[in-house]
Amino acid sequence: MSAYPNAAAVTADSESADPCCDAPLPVLGRDVTVPLVTGGEVTYAALDYAASAPALQRVWDDVAAYAPYYGSVHRGAGYLSQLSTDLFENSRATVAEFLDCRPGDQVVFTRSTTDSLNLLAQALPADCQVFVFETEHHASLLPWRDARVTYLDAPRTPAEAVETLERALADRDPHGPALVCVTGASNVTGELWPVRELAAAAHAHGARIVLDAAQLAPHHPVSVRELDVDWVAFSGHKLYAPFGSGVLAGRADWLQDSEPYLAGGGASRKVARRADGGVDVEWHTTSARHEAGSPNVIGVYSIASACKALTEAGFDSLVARERHLIAKVREGLAEVPEVRVLSLFGDDAPRVGVISFVVEGWNSSHFAAALSAEYGIGVRDGLFCAHPLVRTLLGSDPQDPGECGAPEAAPGERSLNAIRVSFGAGTPDEHVERFVGAVKELVRDGAQWKYRTEDGRCVPDRG
C-alpha cells in the first residue's frame, strides 16, 4: 500500500480517447498538418514508428497530470519528493508486471535500449563469450567491446537461426560464461525471431540470453518467464513514451557482481574516508546500483503509463488490427512490380508493422523525400542502424558507401539504402492507404518536384 494515496490522483482520466480516430490508441500529434511542396496542407502520416513512436495521448495526459507534483526521487523528505519516489518505484513494479518478470529479477531504468545493452556489456563476467547474429541492430551488435564476440551469419529461416546458434555454442569453451544477444523482431524486416527456441538452445549449452525487445514490446506481449530469457531490454521512445528512458530487466546476479555502470549518488549506500586518506564505498545491490544520479522520473512514469495502456487495450486486439494493416501494405506493394520487399524468412513469416523495400529505378532517399514533400508521409530511408543486415538483404558488397539514416548519394544515383515504413497502435487506416496510393503514383508518374542533396539528405529544390 502506498504511503501517499494521492499519488493515484496524478493519473489522467483514461476516457480522453478521440472517438473520431480509428486507431485503437490515440497518439499525440494525430491532427498535425504539414505543408506540401506542391501546395496546400495535409494531416501528417507518421509511418516511422520503428525509429520513434509518437507519444500515446494517455501517456502525455498522465505526464501532464503528474508534472505539477514533480520532485526529487529518493532524495527529499518533502511531500512532492516522497510522492515522486512512490511514483518511481510503482512504475518499476508496473514494468516488472508488464514483462512478467520472475521473483528476484531486477528492473533497471536506463536511457534507452542501447544504454541497457551497454550496461549489460559492462556487467559481463571476465572472459565472457558473446554470440550475436549479424542481423542485429547496432545497439545489440556493438556494445560487447570487452568480450570475445562471435558474429553469426544471417539465417534464412527461424530453424536455421536455431541450428546456427547451436553449432556455434557447441564449439565454445563449455566452462566459461557465455551470452547470446538476439532481437525479438527485426527493425528492418519486422520478422519475428524464434526467441523461445533460441533461449532453449542457449541454456542447453550453459549460456545466457538477452532479448532486444525494442521492436517487439510495442507490438506483442513480452513474457520473461514464457520466453525463458535471462534479460530483456527496450526503449520508451519506441513504446509510445518518448521521454528519454529505457529498461533492462532480468537476473540480478551479474548486475550485482559488476561495478556500477555509473559511479555517483544513488548507486552508493555508504561512503567513508579511510585512515590513509582514501575513500571506501559500499554500493547498493538493488537496481539502484546502476541508476546513479537523479533519475528521470518523468521518463520512467511515461513508460509505466504506456505499459498500462497497452495492457488495458489488450494485445490480442492490437495484434489483430496490426495484421490487418500489414496485409494492406504488403498487398498494395505486391501490386507494384518495381517494388522489392526485403525479407530474411520469406513472405509467410510472422512479423510486426515494420516493412522495408526498394524501388527499381529510384534512389531510396529520393523516394522517401517525395513521400514526405508531396504526400505528407514520414518514412525512414537508409540502412536503419543495421548495416550488415541491409547489405545482406540488398546483396551488396560490404565496402559500398552508406551511412545510417543519411545516404550521401544524389537523386538518381545508385546508393546503398532502402525505405522503411512502420506503424502501430496509433496508426489510422487512412495513413497506410495514403502510403500505398502514393507509392503506386510515384512509381507510375514520377515525382512532381525536383530534388537535390543538402547536408547528406535529399530535399525539395526550392531554388
Coordinates of C-alpha atoms in Angstrom, one line a residue:
M1 CA 0.0 0.0 0.0
S2 CA 1.4 3.4 -1.0
A3 CA 2.3 5.8 1.8
Y4 CA 1.0 8.5 -0.5
P5 CA -2.5 7.6 -1.6
N6 CA -2.9 10.8 -3.5
A7 CA -0.2 9.6 -6.0
A8 CA -3.1 8.0 -7.8
A9 CA -4.5 11.4 -8.4
V10 CA -1.7 12.3 -10.9
T11 CA -3.1 9.7 -13.4
A12 CA -5.2 11.4 -16.1
D13 CA -8.7 10.4 -17.0
S14 CA -8.3 7.4 -19.4
E15 CA -11.5 8.5 -21.2
S16 CA -9.6 11.1 -23.3
A17 CA -9.6 8.8 -26.4
D18 CA -10.6 10.6 -29.6
P19 CA -13.8 8.9 -30.9
C20 CA -13.0 10.1 -34.4
C21 CA -9.7 8.3 -34.5
D22 CA -9.9 4.7 -36.0
A23 CA -6.6 3.8 -34.3
P24 CA -7.1 1.8 -31.1
L25 CA -4.8 4.1 -29.1
P26 CA -4.8 7.8 -30.0
V27 CA -1.4 9.4 -30.2
L28 CA -0.2 12.9 -29.6
G29 CA 0.1 14.9 -32.9
R30 CA -2.6 12.9 -34.8
D31 CA -4.1 16.2 -36.0
V32 CA -0.9 17.9 -37.0
T33 CA -0.9 19.2 -40.6
V34 CA 2.2 19.7 -42.7
P35 CA 2.7 21.8 -45.9
L36 CA 3.1 20.1 -49.3
V37 CA 5.7 21.3 -51.7
T38 CA 3.0 21.2 -54.4
G39 CA 0.7 23.4 -52.4
G40 CA -1.7 23.1 -49.6
E41 CA -1.5 21.1 -46.4
V42 CA -2.4 17.6 -45.3
T43 CA -2.6 15.7 -42.0
Y44 CA 0.8 14.2 -41.3
A45 CA 1.0 10.4 -41.7
A46 CA 3.6 9.3 -39.2
L47 CA 4.9 6.0 -40.5
D48 CA 8.3 5.8 -38.8
Y49 CA 7.2 4.1 -35.6
A50 CA 10.3 1.8 -35.7
A51 CA 12.5 4.8 -35.2
S52 CA 10.4 6.6 -32.5
A53 CA 6.7 6.1 -32.0
P54 CA 4.6 9.1 -31.2
A55 CA 3.5 9.5 -27.5
L56 CA 0.2 8.0 -26.6
Q57 CA -2.3 10.6 -25.7
R58 CA -2.8 8.7 -22.5
V59 CA 0.9 8.9 -21.7
W60 CA 1.0 12.6 -22.4
D61 CA -2.0 13.2 -20.3
D62 CA -0.6 11.2 -17.4
V63 CA 2.7 13.0 -17.6
A64 CA 1.0 16.4 -17.7
A65 CA -1.1 15.4 -14.7
Y66 CA 2.0 14.5 -12.7
A67 CA 4.2 17.4 -13.8
P68 CA 2.9 19.9 -11.1
Y69 CA 3.9 17.3 -8.4
Y70 CA 7.4 16.7 -9.8
G71 CA 10.0 16.3 -7.1
S72 CA 13.4 14.7 -6.5
V73 CA 13.4 10.9 -6.2
H74 CA 15.0 9.1 -3.2
R75 CA 16.3 12.5 -2.1
G76 CA 13.8 14.6 -0.1
A77 CA 11.6 14.5 3.0
G78 CA 9.0 16.8 1.4
Y79 CA 5.6 15.6 0.2
L80 CA 6.4 16.0 -3.5
S81 CA 9.7 14.2 -3.2
Q82 CA 8.0 11.3 -1.4
L83 CA 5.2 11.2 -3.9
S84 CA 7.7 11.2 -6.8
T85 CA 9.7 8.4 -5.1
D86 CA 6.5 6.4 -4.7
L87 CA 5.5 7.0 -8.3
F88 CA 9.0 6.0 -9.5
E89 CA 9.0 2.7 -7.6
N90 CA 5.4 1.9 -8.5
S91 CA 6.5 2.4 -12.1
R92 CA 9.2 -0.2 -11.6
A93 CA 6.6 -2.7 -10.3
T94 CA 4.4 -1.9 -13.3
V95 CA 7.2 -2.6 -15.8
A96 CA 8.0 -5.9 -14.0
E97 CA 4.4 -6.9 -14.3
F98 CA 4.3 -5.9 -18.0
L99 CA 7.3 -8.1 -18.7
D100 CA 6.1 -10.9 -16.5
C101 CA 9.4 -10.9 -14.6
R102 CA 10.4 -13.7 -12.2
P103 CA 10.7 -13.3 -8.5
G104 CA 14.2 -11.8 -7.8
D105 CA 14.5 -10.2 -11.3
Q106 CA 15.7 -6.6 -11.2
V107 CA 14.2 -3.8 -13.3
V108 CA 16.9 -1.2 -14.0
F109 CA 15.9 2.1 -15.6
T110 CA 18.3 3.4 -18.3
R111 CA 18.2 5.9 -21.1
S112 CA 17.4 3.5 -24.0
T113 CA 17.9 0.0 -25.4
T114 CA 21.4 1.0 -26.4
D115 CA 22.1 2.1 -22.9
S116 CA 20.6 -1.0 -21.4
L117 CA 22.8 -3.3 -23.5
N118 CA 25.9 -1.3 -22.9
L119 CA 25.1 -1.6 -19.2
L120 CA 24.8 -5.4 -19.5
A121 CA 28.0 -5.5 -21.6
Q122 CA 29.8 -3.7 -18.7
A123 CA 28.4 -6.3 -16.3
L124 CA 29.7 -9.4 -18.1
P125 CA 31.9 -11.7 -16.1
A126 CA 35.5 -11.9 -17.1
D127 CA 36.3 -13.9 -20.2
C128 CA 32.7 -14.0 -21.3
Q129 CA 32.0 -15.0 -24.9
V130 CA 29.1 -13.3 -26.7
F131 CA 27.2 -14.7 -29.6
V132 CA 25.3 -12.3 -31.8
F133 CA 23.8 -12.5 -35.3
E134 CA 24.9 -10.1 -38.0
T135 CA 21.2 -9.2 -38.4
E136 CA 21.1 -7.2 -35.2
H137 CA 20.5 -3.5 -34.8
H138 CA 23.8 -1.8 -33.9
A139 CA 22.5 -1.4 -30.3
S140 CA 22.8 -5.2 -30.0
L141 CA 25.7 -5.7 -32.3
L142 CA 28.3 -3.2 -31.0
P143 CA 28.3 -2.9 -27.1
W144 CA 30.4 -6.1 -26.5
R145 CA 33.8 -4.4 -27.0
D146 CA 35.5 -6.1 -24.0
A147 CA 34.2 -9.6 -24.7
R148 CA 35.1 -12.3 -27.1
V149 CA 32.4 -11.9 -29.8
T150 CA 31.3 -14.5 -32.3
Y151 CA 29.3 -13.0 -35.1
L152 CA 26.8 -15.4 -36.7
D153 CA 25.8 -15.2 -40.4
A154 CA 22.2 -14.2 -41.2
P155 CA 19.9 -17.2 -41.2
R156 CA 17.2 -17.6 -43.9
T157 CA 14.7 -19.4 -41.7
P158 CA 13.9 -19.4 -38.0
A159 CA 15.0 -23.1 -37.8
E160 CA 18.3 -22.2 -39.4
A161 CA 18.8 -19.5 -36.8
V162 CA 18.4 -22.1 -34.0
E163 CA 20.7 -24.5 -35.8
T164 CA 23.4 -21.8 -36.4
L165 CA 23.4 -20.9 -32.7
E166 CA 23.5 -24.5 -31.6
R167 CA 26.5 -25.2 -33.7
A168 CA 28.4 -22.1 -32.5
L169 CA 27.6 -22.9 -28.9
A170 CA 28.7 -26.5 -29.2
D171 CA 32.1 -25.3 -30.3
R172 CA 32.7 -22.9 -27.4
D173 CA 34.6 -23.4 -24.2
P174 CA 32.0 -25.2 -22.1
H175 CA 33.3 -23.9 -18.8
G176 CA 33.4 -20.2 -19.4
P177 CA 30.5 -17.7 -19.2
A178 CA 28.6 -17.0 -22.4
L179 CA 25.8 -14.7 -23.6
V180 CA 23.6 -14.7 -26.6
C181 CA 22.0 -11.5 -27.8
V182 CA 19.1 -11.6 -30.1
T183 CA 16.3 -9.4 -31.3
G184 CA 12.6 -10.2 -30.9
A185 CA 11.5 -8.5 -34.1
S186 CA 13.8 -7.2 -36.8
N187 CA 13.9 -3.4 -37.1
V188 CA 14.5 -3.9 -40.8
T189 CA 12.1 -6.6 -41.9
G190 CA 9.7 -6.7 -38.9
E191 CA 10.0 -10.5 -38.9
L192 CA 9.7 -12.3 -35.5
W193 CA 12.6 -14.3 -34.3
P194 CA 12.3 -17.7 -32.5
V195 CA 13.2 -16.3 -29.2
R196 CA 12.0 -19.2 -27.0
E197 CA 13.8 -21.8 -29.1
L198 CA 17.0 -19.7 -29.1
A199 CA 16.7 -19.4 -25.3
A200 CA 16.4 -23.1 -25.0
A201 CA 19.5 -23.6 -27.2
A202 CA 21.5 -21.1 -25.2
H203 CA 20.5 -22.7 -21.8
A204 CA 21.2 -26.2 -23.1
H205 CA 24.8 -25.2 -23.7
G206 CA 25.2 -23.3 -20.4
A207 CA 24.9 -19.8 -22.0
R208 CA 22.5 -17.0 -21.0
I209 CA 20.5 -14.9 -23.4
V210 CA 19.4 -11.2 -23.6
L211 CA 16.4 -10.2 -25.7
D212 CA 16.4 -6.9 -27.5
A213 CA 12.7 -6.2 -27.4
A214 CA 12.8 -2.7 -28.7
Q215 CA 10.7 -3.6 -31.8
L216 CA 8.8 -6.4 -30.1
A217 CA 7.4 -4.9 -26.9
P218 CA 5.3 -2.2 -28.7
H219 CA 3.5 -4.8 -30.8
H220 CA 3.4 -8.1 -28.9
P221 CA 3.3 -9.2 -25.2
V222 CA 6.8 -10.0 -23.8
S223 CA 6.9 -12.5 -21.0
V224 CA 10.4 -13.1 -19.5
R225 CA 9.1 -16.3 -18.0
E226 CA 7.4 -17.8 -21.0
L227 CA 10.3 -16.9 -23.4
D228 CA 12.7 -18.0 -20.7
V229 CA 15.2 -15.2 -21.4
D230 CA 17.7 -14.0 -18.8
W231 CA 17.3 -10.3 -19.6
V232 CA 15.2 -8.1 -21.8
A233 CA 15.9 -4.6 -23.0
F234 CA 13.7 -2.0 -24.6
S235 CA 13.2 1.8 -25.1
G236 CA 10.4 4.1 -24.0
H237 CA 10.6 6.1 -27.2
K238 CA 9.5 3.0 -29.3
L239 CA 6.8 2.2 -26.7
Y240 CA 4.9 5.4 -27.2
A241 CA 6.7 7.0 -24.3
P242 CA 9.4 9.3 -25.8
F243 CA 10.8 10.9 -22.7
G244 CA 14.3 9.6 -22.5
S245 CA 14.1 6.3 -20.5
G246 CA 14.7 2.6 -21.2
V247 CA 14.7 -0.6 -19.4
L248 CA 17.0 -3.6 -18.6
A249 CA 15.2 -6.3 -16.7
G250 CA 16.2 -9.7 -15.7
R251 CA 18.6 -11.7 -13.5
A252 CA 20.2 -9.9 -10.7
D253 CA 23.5 -11.8 -10.1
W254 CA 25.7 -10.5 -13.0
L255 CA 24.3 -7.0 -12.3
Q256 CA 25.1 -7.3 -8.5
D257 CA 28.6 -8.7 -9.1
S258 CA 29.7 -5.9 -11.5
E259 CA 30.9 -2.4 -10.8
P260 CA 28.2 0.2 -11.0
Y261 CA 27.5 1.4 -14.6
L262 CA 28.0 4.9 -13.4
A263 CA 29.6 5.9 -10.1
G264 CA 27.8 8.6 -8.0
G265 CA 25.0 9.4 -5.7
G266 CA 22.1 6.9 -5.6
A267 CA 24.3 4.0 -6.6
S268 CA 26.3 4.2 -3.3
R269 CA 24.9 3.0 0.0
K270 CA 27.8 4.3 2.2
V271 CA 30.9 6.3 1.6
A272 CA 33.5 6.9 4.2
R273 CA 37.1 8.3 4.4
R274 CA 39.8 5.8 5.3
A275 CA 42.7 6.4 7.7
D276 CA 45.1 6.5 4.8
G277 CA 43.1 9.3 3.2
G278 CA 41.3 7.2 0.6
V279 CA 37.6 6.5 0.3
D280 CA 35.7 3.3 0.9
V281 CA 32.4 2.8 -0.9
E282 CA 29.6 0.3 -0.3
W283 CA 27.4 0.0 -3.4
H284 CA 23.8 -0.9 -3.5
T285 CA 22.9 -4.4 -4.5
T286 CA 19.5 -3.4 -5.8
S287 CA 18.6 -1.8 -9.1
A288 CA 19.9 1.5 -7.7
R289 CA 23.4 0.1 -8.1
H290 CA 23.2 1.0 -11.8
E291 CA 20.9 4.1 -11.5
A292 CA 23.4 6.7 -10.3
G293 CA 22.3 10.3 -10.4
S294 CA 18.9 11.9 -10.2
P295 CA 16.6 9.5 -12.1
N296 CA 14.4 10.5 -15.0
V297 CA 11.1 10.1 -13.1
I298 CA 9.0 11.6 -15.9
G299 CA 10.5 9.2 -18.5
V300 CA 10.1 6.2 -16.1
Y301 CA 6.5 7.2 -15.4
S302 CA 5.7 7.6 -19.1
I303 CA 7.0 4.0 -19.7
A304 CA 4.7 2.7 -16.9
S305 CA 1.8 4.6 -18.3
A306 CA 2.4 3.1 -21.8
C307 CA 2.7 -0.4 -20.3
K308 CA -0.7 0.1 -18.6
A309 CA -2.3 1.5 -21.8
L310 CA -1.1 -1.4 -24.0
T311 CA -2.2 -4.0 -21.4
E312 CA -5.6 -2.4 -20.9
A313 CA -6.2 -2.2 -24.7
G314 CA -5.4 -5.9 -25.0
F315 CA -2.6 -7.3 -27.1
D316 CA -4.9 -9.7 -28.8
S317 CA -6.9 -6.9 -30.4
L318 CA -3.9 -4.8 -31.1
V319 CA -2.1 -7.6 -32.8
A320 CA -5.2 -8.5 -34.9
R321 CA -5.6 -4.9 -36.1
E322 CA -1.9 -4.6 -36.9
R323 CA -2.0 -7.7 -39.0
H324 CA -4.8 -6.0 -40.9
L325 CA -2.6 -3.0 -41.6
I326 CA 0.4 -5.2 -42.5
A327 CA -1.8 -7.1 -45.0
K328 CA -3.0 -3.8 -46.6
V329 CA 0.6 -2.6 -47.0
R330 CA 2.0 -5.8 -48.3
E331 CA -0.8 -6.5 -50.7
G332 CA -0.6 -2.9 -52.0
L333 CA 3.2 -3.1 -52.5
A334 CA 2.8 -6.5 -54.2
E335 CA 0.8 -4.8 -56.9
V336 CA 3.8 -2.7 -57.9
P337 CA 6.3 -4.9 -59.9
E338 CA 9.1 -2.3 -59.3
V339 CA 8.9 -2.8 -55.6
R340 CA 11.0 -5.4 -53.8
V341 CA 10.2 -6.0 -50.1
L342 CA 13.2 -7.1 -48.1
S343 CA 12.9 -10.3 -46.1
L344 CA 15.0 -12.9 -44.3
F345 CA 12.4 -15.6 -43.6
G346 CA 10.0 -15.2 -46.6
D347 CA 6.6 -13.8 -47.2
D348 CA 4.8 -16.1 -44.8
A349 CA 6.9 -15.3 -41.8
P350 CA 5.0 -13.7 -38.9
R351 CA 6.0 -10.0 -38.4
V352 CA 5.2 -6.7 -36.7
G353 CA 4.4 -3.5 -38.5
V354 CA 7.9 -2.9 -40.0
I355 CA 8.4 -3.3 -43.7
S356 CA 11.5 -2.3 -45.7
F357 CA 11.7 -2.2 -49.5
V358 CA 13.5 -0.8 -52.5
V359 CA 12.0 0.6 -55.8
E360 CA 13.6 -0.2 -59.1
G361 CA 14.9 2.9 -60.8
W362 CA 14.7 5.0 -57.6
N363 CA 17.2 6.1 -55.1
S364 CA 15.6 5.3 -51.7
S365 CA 16.4 8.8 -50.3
H366 CA 14.8 10.4 -53.3
F367 CA 11.7 8.3 -52.9
A368 CA 11.3 8.9 -49.2
A369 CA 11.8 12.7 -49.8
A370 CA 9.0 12.7 -52.3
L371 CA 6.7 10.8 -50.0
S372 CA 7.2 13.5 -47.4
A373 CA 7.2 16.6 -49.5
E374 CA 4.4 15.7 -51.9
Y375 CA 2.2 13.4 -49.7
G376 CA 2.9 14.4 -46.1
I377 CA 4.1 10.9 -45.3
G378 CA 7.0 10.3 -42.9
V379 CA 9.1 7.1 -43.5
R380 CA 12.7 6.2 -43.0
D381 CA 15.4 5.7 -45.6
G382 CA 19.0 4.5 -45.2
L383 CA 20.5 1.4 -43.5
F384 CA 18.4 1.7 -40.3
C385 CA 21.4 1.2 -38.0
A386 CA 21.6 -2.4 -39.1
H387 CA 24.3 -2.1 -41.8
P388 CA 25.3 -5.7 -42.1
L389 CA 21.7 -6.9 -42.4
V390 CA 20.7 -4.4 -45.0
R391 CA 23.8 -5.1 -47.0
T392 CA 23.0 -8.9 -46.9
L393 CA 19.4 -8.3 -47.9
L394 CA 20.4 -6.0 -50.8
G395 CA 23.2 -8.4 -51.9
S396 CA 25.8 -5.6 -51.8
D397 CA 29.5 -5.5 -51.3
P398 CA 30.3 -4.6 -47.6
Q399 CA 32.5 -1.8 -48.9
D400 CA 29.7 0.0 -50.7
P401 CA 29.1 3.5 -49.3
G402 CA 26.2 4.0 -46.9
E403 CA 25.7 6.0 -43.7
C404 CA 23.0 5.1 -41.1
G405 CA 20.0 7.3 -41.9
A406 CA 22.0 9.7 -44.0
P407 CA 22.8 8.4 -47.5
E408 CA 25.1 10.7 -49.4
A409 CA 24.0 9.8 -53.0
A410 CA 22.2 12.4 -55.1
P411 CA 18.8 11.6 -56.5
G412 CA 19.0 9.0 -59.3
E413 CA 22.5 7.9 -58.2
R414 CA 22.8 4.3 -57.1
S415 CA 23.5 4.0 -53.4
L416 CA 23.2 1.5 -50.6
N417 CA 19.9 2.3 -48.9
A418 CA 16.3 1.2 -48.6
I419 CA 12.9 2.6 -47.5
R420 CA 11.2 1.6 -44.3
V421 CA 7.5 2.1 -43.4
S422 CA 6.4 1.2 -39.9
F423 CA 3.3 1.7 -37.9
G424 CA 1.5 0.6 -34.8
A425 CA -1.4 1.0 -32.4
G426 CA -1.8 4.8 -33.2
T427 CA -1.9 4.4 -37.0
P428 CA -5.2 5.1 -38.7
D429 CA -6.2 3.1 -41.8
E430 CA -6.0 6.3 -43.9
H431 CA -2.3 6.7 -43.3
V432 CA -1.4 3.3 -44.7
E433 CA -3.9 3.7 -47.5
R434 CA -2.4 7.1 -48.5
F435 CA 1.1 5.5 -48.3
V436 CA 0.1 2.6 -50.7
G437 CA -1.6 5.1 -53.1
A438 CA 1.5 7.4 -53.0
V439 CA 3.9 4.5 -53.8
K440 CA 1.8 3.5 -56.8
E441 CA 1.5 7.1 -58.0
L442 CA 5.2 7.9 -57.7
V443 CA 6.2 4.7 -59.5
R444 CA 3.7 5.3 -62.3
D445 CA 4.0 9.0 -62.7
G446 CA 7.3 10.0 -61.1
A447 CA 7.8 12.9 -58.7
Q448 CA 6.1 16.2 -59.3
W449 CA 9.0 18.2 -57.9
K450 CA 12.8 18.4 -58.4
Y451 CA 15.1 17.3 -55.5
R452 CA 18.7 17.9 -54.6
T453 CA 21.1 16.7 -51.9
E454 CA 21.7 19.0 -49.0
D455 CA 23.8 18.0 -46.0
G456 CA 23.5 14.4 -46.9
R457 CA 19.7 14.4 -47.3
C458 CA 17.5 14.5 -50.4
V459 CA 15.3 17.6 -50.1
P460 CA 13.0 19.5 -52.5
D461 CA 14.8 22.0 -54.7
R462 CA 13.1 25.3 -53.9
G463 CA 15.7 27.4 -55.8

